[in-house]
Short mmCIF file of C-alpha atoms and ligand atoms in Angstrom, two decimals:
data_model
loop_
_atom_site.label_atom_id
_atom_site.label_comp_id
_atom_site.label_asym_id
_atom_site.label_seq_id
_atom_site.Cartn_x
_atom_site.Cartn_y
_atom_site.Cartn_z
CA MET E 1 51.94 164.82 37.42
CA PRO E 2 53.13 162.05 39.71
CA VAL E 3 56.33 160.34 38.60
CA VAL E 4 55.00 157.02 39.90
CA ALA E 5 52.32 156.07 37.42
CA ASN E 6 49.11 154.39 38.46
CA VAL E 7 49.21 150.74 37.49
CA PRO E 8 46.18 149.05 35.92
CA ASN E 9 43.59 147.69 38.32
CA ASN E 10 44.09 144.06 37.26
CA VAL E 11 46.78 142.92 39.66
CA SER E 12 48.15 139.53 38.61
CA ASP E 13 47.69 136.45 40.80
CA THR E 14 51.44 136.19 41.30
CA THR E 15 51.68 139.80 42.48
CA ARG E 16 48.75 139.38 44.83
CA GLU E 17 50.13 136.16 46.32
CA ALA E 18 53.55 137.76 46.79
CA LEU E 19 51.95 140.65 48.73
CA LYS E 20 49.77 138.31 50.79
CA GLY E 21 52.85 136.31 51.70
CA MET E 22 54.51 139.27 53.35
CA ILE E 23 51.51 140.92 55.12
CA ALA E 24 50.15 139.66 58.46
CA GLY E 25 46.92 141.56 57.78
CA GLU E 26 44.60 141.02 54.81
CA VAL E 27 44.93 141.80 51.12
CA PHE E 28 42.07 142.18 48.63
CA VAL E 29 42.10 142.80 44.88
CA PRO E 30 39.20 143.35 42.46
CA GLY E 31 37.37 140.06 41.99
CA ASP E 32 38.03 138.81 45.56
CA SER E 33 34.81 138.14 47.45
CA GLY E 34 35.80 140.57 50.24
CA TYR E 35 36.97 143.35 47.91
CA ASP E 36 33.75 145.41 47.99
CA GLU E 37 33.58 145.36 51.77
CA ALA E 38 37.31 146.15 52.03
CA ARG E 39 37.14 149.18 49.74
CA ARG E 40 34.03 150.64 51.41
CA ALA E 41 34.57 153.97 53.15
CA TRP E 42 32.59 155.24 56.16
CA ASP E 43 31.15 157.87 53.81
CA LEU E 44 29.07 155.60 51.59
CA ALA E 45 28.89 158.31 48.91
CA ALA E 46 32.57 157.56 48.16
CA ASP E 47 33.20 154.92 45.51
CA GLN E 48 36.86 153.95 45.75
CA ARG E 49 38.13 151.28 43.34
CA PRO E 50 41.78 150.69 44.24
CA ALA E 51 44.00 148.06 42.60
CA VAL E 52 44.61 146.52 46.00
CA VAL E 53 43.38 147.01 49.57
CA VAL E 54 45.78 146.19 52.40
CA PHE E 55 44.56 146.00 56.01
CA ALA E 56 47.72 146.51 58.02
CA GLU E 57 47.92 144.81 61.42
CA SER E 58 51.15 146.50 62.47
CA VAL E 59 53.90 148.92 61.59
CA VAL E 60 55.77 146.05 59.94
CA ASP E 61 52.81 145.55 57.59
CA VAL E 62 52.82 149.25 56.73
CA VAL E 63 56.55 149.21 55.94
CA ARG E 64 56.22 146.06 53.82
CA ALA E 65 53.14 147.33 51.98
CA MET E 66 54.86 150.62 51.23
CA ARG E 67 58.00 148.93 49.89
CA PHE E 68 55.90 146.53 47.85
CA ALA E 69 53.84 149.34 46.32
CA ARG E 70 57.02 151.25 45.55
CA SER E 71 58.65 148.31 43.80
CA HIS E 72 55.50 147.73 41.73
CA GLY E 73 55.10 151.36 40.67
CA MET E 74 51.90 151.77 42.69
CA ARG E 75 50.78 154.86 44.57
CA VAL E 76 49.58 154.51 48.17
CA ALA E 77 46.47 156.06 49.73
CA PRO E 78 46.53 155.78 53.56
CA GLN E 79 43.10 155.63 55.17
CA SER E 80 41.63 154.74 58.53
CA THR E 81 37.83 155.13 58.63
CA GLY E 82 37.12 156.74 55.25
CA HIS E 83 35.16 159.64 56.80
CA GLY E 84 37.20 161.85 54.50
CA ALA E 85 37.22 159.57 51.45
CA LEU E 86 35.18 161.69 49.03
CA PRO E 87 38.01 163.95 47.79
CA LEU E 88 40.08 160.89 46.80
CA GLY E 89 37.79 159.87 43.93
CA LEU E 90 38.16 156.40 42.38
CA ILE E 91 41.88 155.92 43.23
CA GLU E 92 42.13 153.27 40.50
CA GLY E 93 45.55 151.65 40.19
CA THR E 94 46.39 152.68 43.77
CA MET E 95 47.06 150.67 46.94
CA LEU E 96 44.48 151.61 49.58
CA LEU E 97 46.45 151.11 52.81
CA ARG E 98 43.97 150.82 55.66
CA THR E 99 45.24 151.31 59.21
CA SER E 100 41.83 150.66 60.80
CA ARG E 101 43.06 147.58 62.70
CA MET E 102 45.85 149.51 64.44
CA ARG E 103 43.81 150.99 67.30
CA ARG E 104 46.06 150.71 70.35
CA VAL E 105 45.87 153.76 72.63
CA ASP E 106 48.14 154.43 75.64
CA ILE E 107 47.22 157.17 78.09
CA TYR E 108 49.95 158.64 80.32
CA PRO E 109 48.13 160.58 83.08
CA ALA E 110 51.37 161.79 84.74
CA THR E 111 52.51 163.66 81.63
CA ARG E 112 48.96 164.26 80.33
CA THR E 113 49.82 162.71 76.99
CA ALA E 114 48.58 159.88 74.78
CA ARG E 115 50.13 157.68 72.12
CA VAL E 116 47.51 156.74 69.57
CA GLU E 117 47.90 154.27 66.73
CA ALA E 118 46.83 155.44 63.29
CA GLY E 119 43.59 153.45 63.08
CA ALA E 120 42.10 154.68 66.37
CA GLN E 121 38.78 156.48 66.40
CA TRP E 122 38.21 159.36 68.79
CA GLU E 123 36.15 157.34 71.28
CA ASP E 124 39.15 155.00 71.66
CA VAL E 125 41.02 157.98 73.17
CA THR E 126 38.33 160.06 74.89
CA ALA E 127 36.97 157.19 76.98
CA PRO E 128 40.26 156.09 78.64
CA ALA E 129 41.49 159.71 78.91
CA GLY E 130 38.18 160.63 80.61
CA GLU E 131 38.89 158.07 83.34
CA HIS E 132 41.68 160.44 84.44
CA ASP E 133 39.56 163.62 84.04
CA LEU E 134 41.55 164.36 80.90
CA ALA E 135 40.15 165.47 77.55
CA ALA E 136 41.59 164.93 74.09
CA LEU E 137 40.93 167.54 71.40
CA ALA E 138 38.37 165.34 69.64
CA GLY E 139 35.79 166.57 67.15
CA THR E 140 32.02 166.37 67.25
CA SER E 141 31.86 162.68 66.28
CA PRO E 142 33.09 159.73 68.39
CA ASN E 143 33.93 157.56 65.38
CA VAL E 144 35.92 159.95 63.18
CA GLY E 145 39.51 158.76 62.86
CA VAL E 146 42.06 160.47 65.12
CA THR E 147 44.70 160.55 62.38
CA GLY E 148 42.82 162.03 59.40
CA TYR E 149 41.08 164.55 61.66
CA THR E 150 44.28 165.65 63.38
CA LEU E 151 46.36 165.82 60.20
CA GLY E 152 43.75 168.15 58.68
CA GLY E 153 43.69 170.48 61.72
CA GLY E 154 41.07 169.06 64.06
CA MET E 155 38.55 171.46 65.52
CA GLY E 156 36.39 170.25 68.40
CA TRP E 157 34.43 171.41 71.43
CA LEU E 158 37.51 172.69 73.28
CA ALA E 159 39.01 174.43 70.24
CA ARG E 160 38.67 178.01 71.50
CA ARG E 161 40.42 177.06 74.73
CA PHE E 162 43.17 174.71 73.47
CA GLY E 163 43.34 175.29 69.69
CA LEU E 164 43.52 172.77 66.86
CA ALA E 165 44.26 169.14 67.70
CA ALA E 166 47.13 169.25 65.18
CA ASN E 167 48.99 171.78 67.28
CA SER E 168 48.85 169.50 70.32
CA VAL E 169 50.70 166.70 68.52
CA THR E 170 54.18 166.33 69.99
CA ALA E 171 55.53 163.46 67.88
CA VAL E 172 54.58 161.32 64.90
CA GLU E 173 55.67 157.84 63.88
CA LEU E 174 55.54 157.60 60.13
CA VAL E 175 56.61 155.35 57.26
CA THR E 176 58.18 157.50 54.58
CA PRO E 177 57.50 156.88 50.87
CA ASP E 178 60.91 155.17 50.62
CA GLY E 179 59.83 152.69 53.28
CA ARG E 180 61.67 154.00 56.37
CA LEU E 181 60.01 154.13 59.79
CA VAL E 182 60.81 157.46 61.43
CA ARG E 183 59.77 159.20 64.62
CA ALA E 184 59.56 162.94 64.09
CA ASP E 185 59.38 165.43 66.94
CA ALA E 186 60.60 168.96 67.61
CA GLU E 187 64.25 167.83 67.48
CA ASN E 188 64.23 165.01 64.92
CA GLU E 189 62.88 165.60 61.41
CA PRO E 190 60.99 168.73 62.55
CA ASP E 191 59.78 169.39 58.99
CA LEU E 192 57.81 166.16 59.06
CA LEU E 193 56.24 167.08 62.37
CA TRP E 194 55.35 170.53 61.05
CA ALA E 195 53.83 169.06 57.86
CA ILE E 196 51.52 166.56 59.52
CA ARG E 197 50.31 169.16 62.04
CA GLY E 198 47.56 170.55 59.85
CA GLY E 199 49.06 169.96 56.40
CA GLY E 200 47.26 166.63 55.81
CA GLY E 201 48.81 163.26 55.15
CA SER E 202 50.89 163.95 52.05
CA VAL E 203 54.38 163.04 53.27
CA GLY E 204 54.07 159.42 54.43
CA VAL E 205 51.88 156.90 56.22
CA VAL E 206 51.37 157.80 59.86
CA THR E 207 51.46 154.78 62.16
CA ALA E 208 51.04 156.61 65.50
CA LEU E 209 50.65 160.09 66.98
CA GLU E 210 51.68 161.38 70.38
CA MET E 211 49.57 164.22 71.70
CA GLU E 212 48.81 166.36 74.70
CA LEU E 213 45.70 165.85 76.80
CA TYR E 214 44.05 168.54 78.91
CA PRO E 215 42.48 168.62 82.37
CA ALA E 216 38.69 168.70 82.06
CA PRO E 217 37.32 167.98 85.55
CA GLU E 218 34.06 169.80 84.81
CA LEU E 219 32.23 170.40 81.56
CA TYR E 220 28.81 171.84 80.88
CA GLY E 221 27.36 171.33 77.43
CA GLY E 222 24.34 170.61 75.31
CA ALA E 223 21.96 172.04 72.74
CA LEU E 224 18.99 174.39 72.69
CA PHE E 225 16.38 173.42 70.09
CA PHE E 226 14.12 176.11 68.67
CA PRO E 227 11.51 175.70 65.92
CA ILE E 228 13.15 176.33 62.52
CA GLU E 229 10.74 179.27 62.05
CA ARG E 230 12.76 181.19 64.67
CA GLY E 231 15.96 180.82 62.60
CA ALA E 232 16.76 184.48 61.96
CA GLU E 233 16.03 185.60 65.54
CA VAL E 234 17.95 182.76 67.23
CA LEU E 235 20.98 182.82 64.94
CA ARG E 236 21.28 186.59 65.32
CA ALA E 237 21.07 186.28 69.11
CA TRP E 238 23.71 183.51 69.08
CA ARG E 239 26.00 185.60 66.86
CA GLU E 240 25.79 188.59 69.23
CA TRP E 241 26.33 186.30 72.21
CA THR E 242 29.58 184.93 70.74
CA ASP E 243 31.11 188.42 70.99
CA GLY E 244 31.16 188.20 74.78
CA VAL E 245 31.95 184.59 75.64
CA PRO E 246 35.30 183.49 77.17
CA ASP E 247 37.67 181.06 75.43
CA GLU E 248 36.24 178.28 77.61
CA VAL E 249 33.07 178.39 75.47
CA THR E 250 33.02 176.85 71.98
CA SER E 251 29.66 176.97 70.21
CA MET E 252 27.81 176.72 66.94
CA GLY E 253 24.59 178.02 65.44
CA ARG E 254 22.84 175.44 63.33
CA ILE E 255 19.84 174.65 61.14
CA LEU E 256 19.00 170.95 61.23
CA ARG E 257 16.43 168.90 59.34
CA LEU E 258 16.18 165.47 60.90
CA PRO E 259 15.19 162.60 58.63
CA PRO E 260 12.01 160.60 59.40
CA VAL E 261 13.93 157.43 60.29
CA PRO E 262 13.64 155.18 63.36
CA GLU E 263 17.23 155.95 64.47
CA VAL E 264 16.11 159.52 65.33
CA PRO E 265 14.24 159.84 68.70
CA GLU E 266 10.49 160.17 68.19
CA ALA E 267 10.28 163.74 69.54
CA LEU E 268 12.72 164.92 66.87
CA ARG E 269 11.95 162.55 63.97
CA GLY E 270 11.24 164.28 60.66
CA ARG E 271 11.33 167.75 62.27
CA ALA E 272 13.38 170.86 61.53
CA PHE E 273 15.06 173.06 64.12
CA THR E 274 17.32 176.02 64.66
CA LEU E 275 19.87 175.11 67.32
CA VAL E 276 22.55 176.57 69.46
CA GLU E 277 25.06 173.96 70.62
CA ALA E 278 27.87 174.74 73.05
CA ALA E 279 30.40 173.31 75.45
CA TYR E 280 31.82 175.18 78.43
CA LEU E 281 34.98 174.08 80.23
CA GLY E 282 33.87 174.84 83.78
CA ASP E 283 31.17 174.14 86.34
CA ALA E 284 27.42 174.02 85.83
CA ASP E 285 26.63 177.24 87.72
CA ALA E 286 29.00 179.36 85.65
CA GLY E 287 27.94 177.52 82.48
CA ALA E 288 24.25 178.12 83.15
CA GLU E 289 24.95 181.80 83.75
CA LEU E 290 26.84 182.02 80.47
CA ILE E 291 24.07 180.51 78.36
CA ARG E 292 21.27 182.33 80.21
CA PRO E 293 20.71 184.95 77.44
CA LEU E 294 20.03 182.12 74.98
CA ARG E 295 17.92 180.13 77.44
CA ASP E 296 15.84 183.27 77.96
CA LEU E 297 14.72 182.87 74.34
CA ALA E 298 12.65 179.88 75.58
CA PRO E 299 13.87 176.91 73.55
CA GLU E 300 11.52 173.99 72.93
CA ILE E 301 14.16 171.47 74.09
CA ASP E 302 17.14 172.16 76.35
CA THR E 303 19.75 169.42 76.81
CA PHE E 304 22.40 171.47 78.67
CA THR E 305 23.82 169.62 81.64
CA THR E 306 27.09 168.64 83.32
CA ILE E 307 28.82 166.06 81.15
CA PRO E 308 32.00 163.97 81.24
CA ALA E 309 34.52 164.75 78.47
CA PRO E 310 33.69 161.68 76.31
CA ALA E 311 30.04 162.86 76.15
CA LEU E 312 31.08 165.98 74.22
CA ALA E 313 30.79 163.67 71.20
CA GLN E 314 27.00 163.41 71.72
CA ILE E 315 26.21 167.14 71.53
CA ASN E 316 26.16 167.40 67.73
CA MET E 317 24.23 164.13 67.20
CA ASP E 318 26.52 163.01 64.36
CA PRO E 319 25.51 159.67 62.77
CA ASP E 320 27.02 156.65 64.52
CA GLN E 321 26.84 154.37 61.48
CA PRO E 322 28.26 154.81 57.96
CA VAL E 323 26.02 157.01 55.79
CA PRO E 324 26.27 158.47 52.30
CA SER E 325 26.78 162.20 52.69
CA VAL E 326 28.19 165.15 50.80
CA GLY E 327 29.24 168.49 52.26
CA ASP E 328 31.54 171.45 51.98
CA GLY E 329 32.63 174.33 54.16
CA ALA E 330 34.21 177.77 54.25
CA PHE E 331 36.09 180.00 56.64
CA LEU E 332 34.20 183.27 57.22
CA THR E 333 35.84 186.48 58.40
CA ASP E 334 32.63 187.63 60.08
CA LEU E 335 28.96 186.82 60.32
CA PRO E 336 26.87 189.99 60.26
CA ALA E 337 23.06 189.96 60.22
CA ASP E 338 23.09 190.21 56.42
CA ALA E 339 25.09 186.97 56.18
CA LEU E 340 22.75 185.17 58.59
CA ASP E 341 19.73 186.39 56.63
CA ARG E 342 21.25 184.80 53.52
CA VAL E 343 21.72 181.50 55.37
CA VAL E 344 18.09 181.58 56.54
CA ALA E 345 16.80 182.51 53.07
CA LEU E 346 18.61 179.51 51.52
CA ALA E 347 18.17 176.98 54.32
CA GLY E 348 15.52 178.28 56.71
CA PRO E 349 11.81 177.49 57.11
CA ASN E 350 10.71 178.70 53.69
CA ALA E 351 13.56 177.22 51.70
CA GLU E 352 13.24 174.19 49.44
CA THR E 353 16.62 172.66 50.12
CA PRO E 354 18.28 169.23 50.15
CA LEU E 355 20.66 170.46 52.88
CA GLN E 356 20.05 168.71 56.19
CA SER E 357 22.59 170.43 58.37
CA ILE E 358 24.03 173.92 58.10
CA GLU E 359 26.35 174.72 60.98
CA VAL E 360 28.44 177.77 61.72
CA ARG E 361 31.09 177.34 64.40
CA HIS E 362 32.53 180.19 66.43
CA LEU E 363 36.35 180.38 66.17
CA GLY E 364 38.85 182.82 67.72
CA GLY E 365 40.36 182.26 71.16
CA ALA E 366 43.31 179.84 71.08
CA LEU E 367 42.60 179.08 67.40
CA ALA E 368 43.66 182.62 66.54
CA ARG E 369 46.90 182.56 68.56
CA GLU E 370 50.09 181.47 66.85
CA ASP E 371 52.87 179.72 68.72
CA PRO E 372 56.33 179.18 67.19
CA GLY E 373 55.95 175.44 67.77
CA HIS E 374 52.73 175.19 65.75
CA GLY E 375 52.39 173.39 62.41
CA ALA E 376 50.98 174.05 58.94
CA GLN E 377 47.78 175.56 60.36
CA ALA E 378 49.53 177.72 62.94
CA LYS E 379 46.52 179.99 63.53
CA ILE E 380 43.14 180.75 62.06
CA ASP E 381 42.27 184.37 61.39
CA ALA E 382 38.66 183.67 60.36
CA MET E 383 36.11 184.15 63.15
CA TYR E 384 33.58 181.54 61.96
CA VAL E 385 33.55 178.39 59.87
CA LEU E 386 30.63 177.06 57.86
CA PHE E 387 29.90 173.41 57.15
CA ALA E 388 26.79 172.39 55.22
CA GLY E 389 25.75 169.05 53.82
CA GLY E 390 23.16 166.36 53.54
CA LEU E 391 22.54 162.66 53.20
CA THR E 392 22.83 161.44 49.63
CA PRO E 393 21.30 158.00 49.04
CA THR E 394 21.49 158.48 45.24
CA ARG E 395 23.89 160.18 42.83
CA GLU E 396 21.18 162.71 41.99
CA ALA E 397 20.81 163.53 45.69
CA GLY E 398 24.57 164.00 45.86
CA GLU E 399 24.50 166.42 42.95
CA ALA E 400 21.60 168.36 44.50
CA VAL E 401 23.37 168.68 47.87
CA GLY E 402 26.62 169.69 46.14
CA ALA E 403 24.81 172.39 44.16
CA ALA E 404 22.96 173.69 47.24
CA VAL E 405 26.20 173.97 49.26
CA GLY E 406 27.78 175.79 46.30
CA THR E 407 24.91 178.28 46.23
CA LEU E 408 25.20 178.85 49.98
CA LYS E 409 28.97 179.42 49.77
CA GLU E 410 28.43 181.85 46.91
CA ALA E 411 25.85 183.79 48.94
CA LEU E 412 28.41 184.11 51.75
CA ALA E 413 31.25 185.08 49.39
CA PRO E 414 31.51 188.67 50.74
CA TRP E 415 32.68 187.24 54.09
CA HIS E 416 34.76 184.38 52.71
CA ALA E 417 38.30 184.22 54.14
CA GLY E 418 41.26 183.65 51.81
CA TYR E 419 41.24 179.84 52.09
CA ASP E 420 38.97 177.09 53.44
CA TYR E 421 39.20 174.66 56.35
CA TYR E 422 41.11 171.51 55.34
CA ASN E 423 38.79 169.06 57.12
CA PHE E 424 35.52 170.57 55.94
CA VAL E 425 36.25 170.54 52.21
CA GLU E 426 34.92 167.26 50.90
CA ILE E 427 35.45 168.00 47.24
CA PRO E 428 38.69 167.18 45.41
CA VAL E 429 40.82 170.32 45.60
CA GLU E 430 44.57 170.81 45.97
CA ALA E 431 45.94 171.72 49.38
CA ASP E 432 46.49 175.36 48.33
CA ILE E 433 42.71 175.87 48.61
CA VAL E 434 42.67 174.69 52.23
CA LEU E 435 45.91 176.06 53.69
CA PRO E 436 47.45 179.49 54.24
CA PRO E 437 49.60 180.33 51.15
CA ALA E 438 52.93 180.39 53.04
CA SER E 439 52.16 176.99 54.60
CA TYR E 440 51.30 175.51 51.24
CA GLU E 441 54.62 176.70 49.77
CA ARG E 442 56.59 175.22 52.69
CA LEU E 443 54.63 171.98 52.35
CA ARG E 444 55.59 171.79 48.66
CA ARG E 445 59.26 171.95 49.60
CA ILE E 446 58.85 169.26 52.27
CA LYS E 447 56.91 167.13 49.77
CA ALA E 448 59.82 167.47 47.32
CA ASP E 449 62.24 166.28 50.04
CA TYR E 450 60.21 163.31 51.27
CA ASP E 451 57.95 162.32 48.39
CA PRO E 452 59.28 163.77 45.12
CA ASP E 453 57.68 160.94 43.12
CA GLU E 454 54.22 161.62 44.64
CA VAL E 455 53.76 158.08 45.90
CA ILE E 456 51.38 159.20 48.64
CA VAL E 457 47.80 160.02 47.64
CA SER E 458 46.25 162.43 50.15
CA SER E 459 42.81 163.97 50.42
CA HIS E 460 44.11 167.37 49.29
CA PRO E 461 47.22 166.82 47.13
CA VAL E 462 50.42 168.81 47.34
CA SER E 463 52.61 169.30 44.24
CA PRO E 464 56.28 168.91 45.15
CA ASP E 465 58.34 172.03 44.60
CA ARG E 466 60.85 170.60 42.11
CA PRO E 467 63.83 172.83 41.37
CA ASP E 468 63.20 172.50 37.61
CA ASP E 469 59.46 173.19 37.91
CA MET E 470 58.96 176.44 35.99
CA THR E 471 55.30 176.71 37.07
CA GLY E 472 55.88 176.42 40.82
CA THR E 473 57.59 178.64 43.33
CA GLN E 474 61.38 178.20 43.24
CA ARG E 475 63.38 177.48 46.37
C1 FAD R 1 30.34 163.03 60.97
C2 FAD R 1 31.60 163.85 60.82
C3 FAD R 1 31.95 164.75 61.81
C4 FAD R 1 33.11 165.52 61.69
N1 FAD R 1 33.43 166.42 62.67
C5 FAD R 1 34.56 167.15 62.57
C6 FAD R 1 34.92 168.08 63.59
O1 FAD R 1 34.22 168.24 64.58
N2 FAD R 1 36.06 168.80 63.41
C7 FAD R 1 36.89 168.61 62.35
O2 FAD R 1 37.94 169.25 62.28
N3 FAD R 1 36.57 167.73 61.36
C8 FAD R 1 35.43 167.02 61.45
N4 FAD R 1 35.08 166.15 60.44
C9 FAD R 1 35.94 166.05 59.26
C10 FAD R 1 37.01 164.96 59.50
O3 FAD R 1 37.98 165.46 60.39
C11 FAD R 1 37.67 164.59 58.16
O4 FAD R 1 36.72 163.95 57.34
C12 FAD R 1 38.88 163.67 58.38
O5 FAD R 1 39.58 163.54 57.17
C13 FAD R 1 38.44 162.31 58.87
O6 FAD R 1 39.55 161.55 59.24
P1 FAD R 1 39.48 159.95 59.18
O7 FAD R 1 40.81 159.45 59.55
O8 FAD R 1 38.28 159.49 59.93
O9 FAD R 1 39.16 159.75 57.64
P2 FAD R 1 39.96 158.99 56.48
O10 FAD R 1 39.07 159.11 55.28
O11 FAD R 1 40.35 157.64 56.90
O12 FAD R 1 41.25 159.86 56.27
C14 FAD R 1 41.17 161.13 55.67
C15 FAD R 1 42.51 161.47 55.06
O13 FAD R 1 43.46 161.62 56.11
C16 FAD R 1 44.73 161.15 55.66
N5 FAD R 1 45.11 160.01 56.49
C17 FAD R 1 44.32 159.18 57.21
N6 FAD R 1 45.07 158.25 57.84
C18 FAD R 1 46.36 158.49 57.49
C19 FAD R 1 47.60 157.88 57.81
N7 FAD R 1 47.68 156.82 58.62
N8 FAD R 1 48.73 158.40 57.28
C20 FAD R 1 48.68 159.48 56.45
N9 FAD R 1 47.53 160.09 56.11
C21 FAD R 1 46.39 159.60 56.63
C22 FAD R 1 44.57 160.73 54.21
O14 FAD R 1 44.90 161.82 53.35
C23 FAD R 1 43.10 160.42 54.14
O15 FAD R 1 42.58 160.52 52.82
C24 FAD R 1 33.92 165.38 60.54
C25 FAD R 1 33.57 164.48 59.53
C26 FAD R 1 32.42 163.72 59.66
C27 FAD R 1 32.04 162.78 58.55
#
């Protein structure tokens, strides 16, 4: 149990005014007219009800908010977009510390690096980096937050070539739970750097990340759309194809049911497909040759073309506006025909399912290679990762999607790896469920050093390894 207790949600007027007086950004408490807007996460299925919401404008605001929370016995939940808000739950009595206004991005083409403030979204980085033919290790969506994504690993379209985004972070600026601003890199506070590189945000509030960028002069990417009825055939062909592709190819097999809403292009609206999506780091001729076996299956729609790096974020067609959605994922050691048949039985053409998207991404390549400088997710042994979910306009819809994902995960249990992918688990579980066991134990020791009182609330909590804790692993 945290040593810092949650305070009641009714913050007094005096306390609120004191906090407002020291913050350049904005402060909201329950009852304020802007409170509901301020507490709203990008994932509209999340219902967070913090004691106070602080919109930090600067590092100084973050330091002051942290010290204020500390002196008032409040816990602090850092958040940028709220794409990953579901695991947090209600967070009553907590300070929700939003960094979403801190979006400055500096690109350094000469060193192929970027410094990115904690509230930046991926498109804030990919667009200016792309002007120099450089790519950042962004995910499938342009508006996911750089910080939450990277702290949880960060797996995008160049993952098989360059690994997890977390392992390309070279330095972090962070406000510790005792209110100190530190810059951690390989030489200074290396434990902090290790912890945030894949271990989530449990040791402080990140204010900026420094990261490597990669040359991406030519990229070929897109999606092949097949009728959902061809699910088993297409997914099996994709699976076999992944055995022979180079690290420059990152791909996924997917079943997608598009809602009948005006935001979806007319040709796709309300329809269901089996897809293969892929990105190739190389020229169009070589890319076309690589995907030829899948093209030979005669897709109904083929969007493969030469694209600039920022356009990688269009391949997966992720929603560009906040939506209510629920999902969950799992690392899979392999994906034999039997496993694919189970996916098709539960989500294919004949299935009655509330799941709208079931994707399986191909891993391996750089993701599977460990480097001594890597962080809490140093390498991934699993060869595939599943993510399945759906839109959930009502609580009942949320329960139905949650149950359907659970059934799908259970059906794939024979191929389930030992732990799950941090970023794809949207249900409240401790970090030991989403990290390799040795990493979790090291993270517990770092948590005990930096945040023994559990001030920081993170999406997947870490229990500090206290020397007198008879239930935990001893140092
Ligand atoms: C549409 C969509 C597409 C996605 N695609 C991918 C993908 O391709 N690859 C992938 O790996 N993941 C993907 N994800 C998962 C995504 O990476 C996680 O949801 C991630 O947590 C989102 O980060 P965020 O900063 O936007 O969210 P937030 O909800 O703002 O943050 C999530 C968590 O990160 C931590 N955190 C955030 N900011 C800070 C901070 N300043 N200091 C300390 N801790 C902090 C906190 O624990 C917070 O609860 C996707 C999610 C969605 C909804």
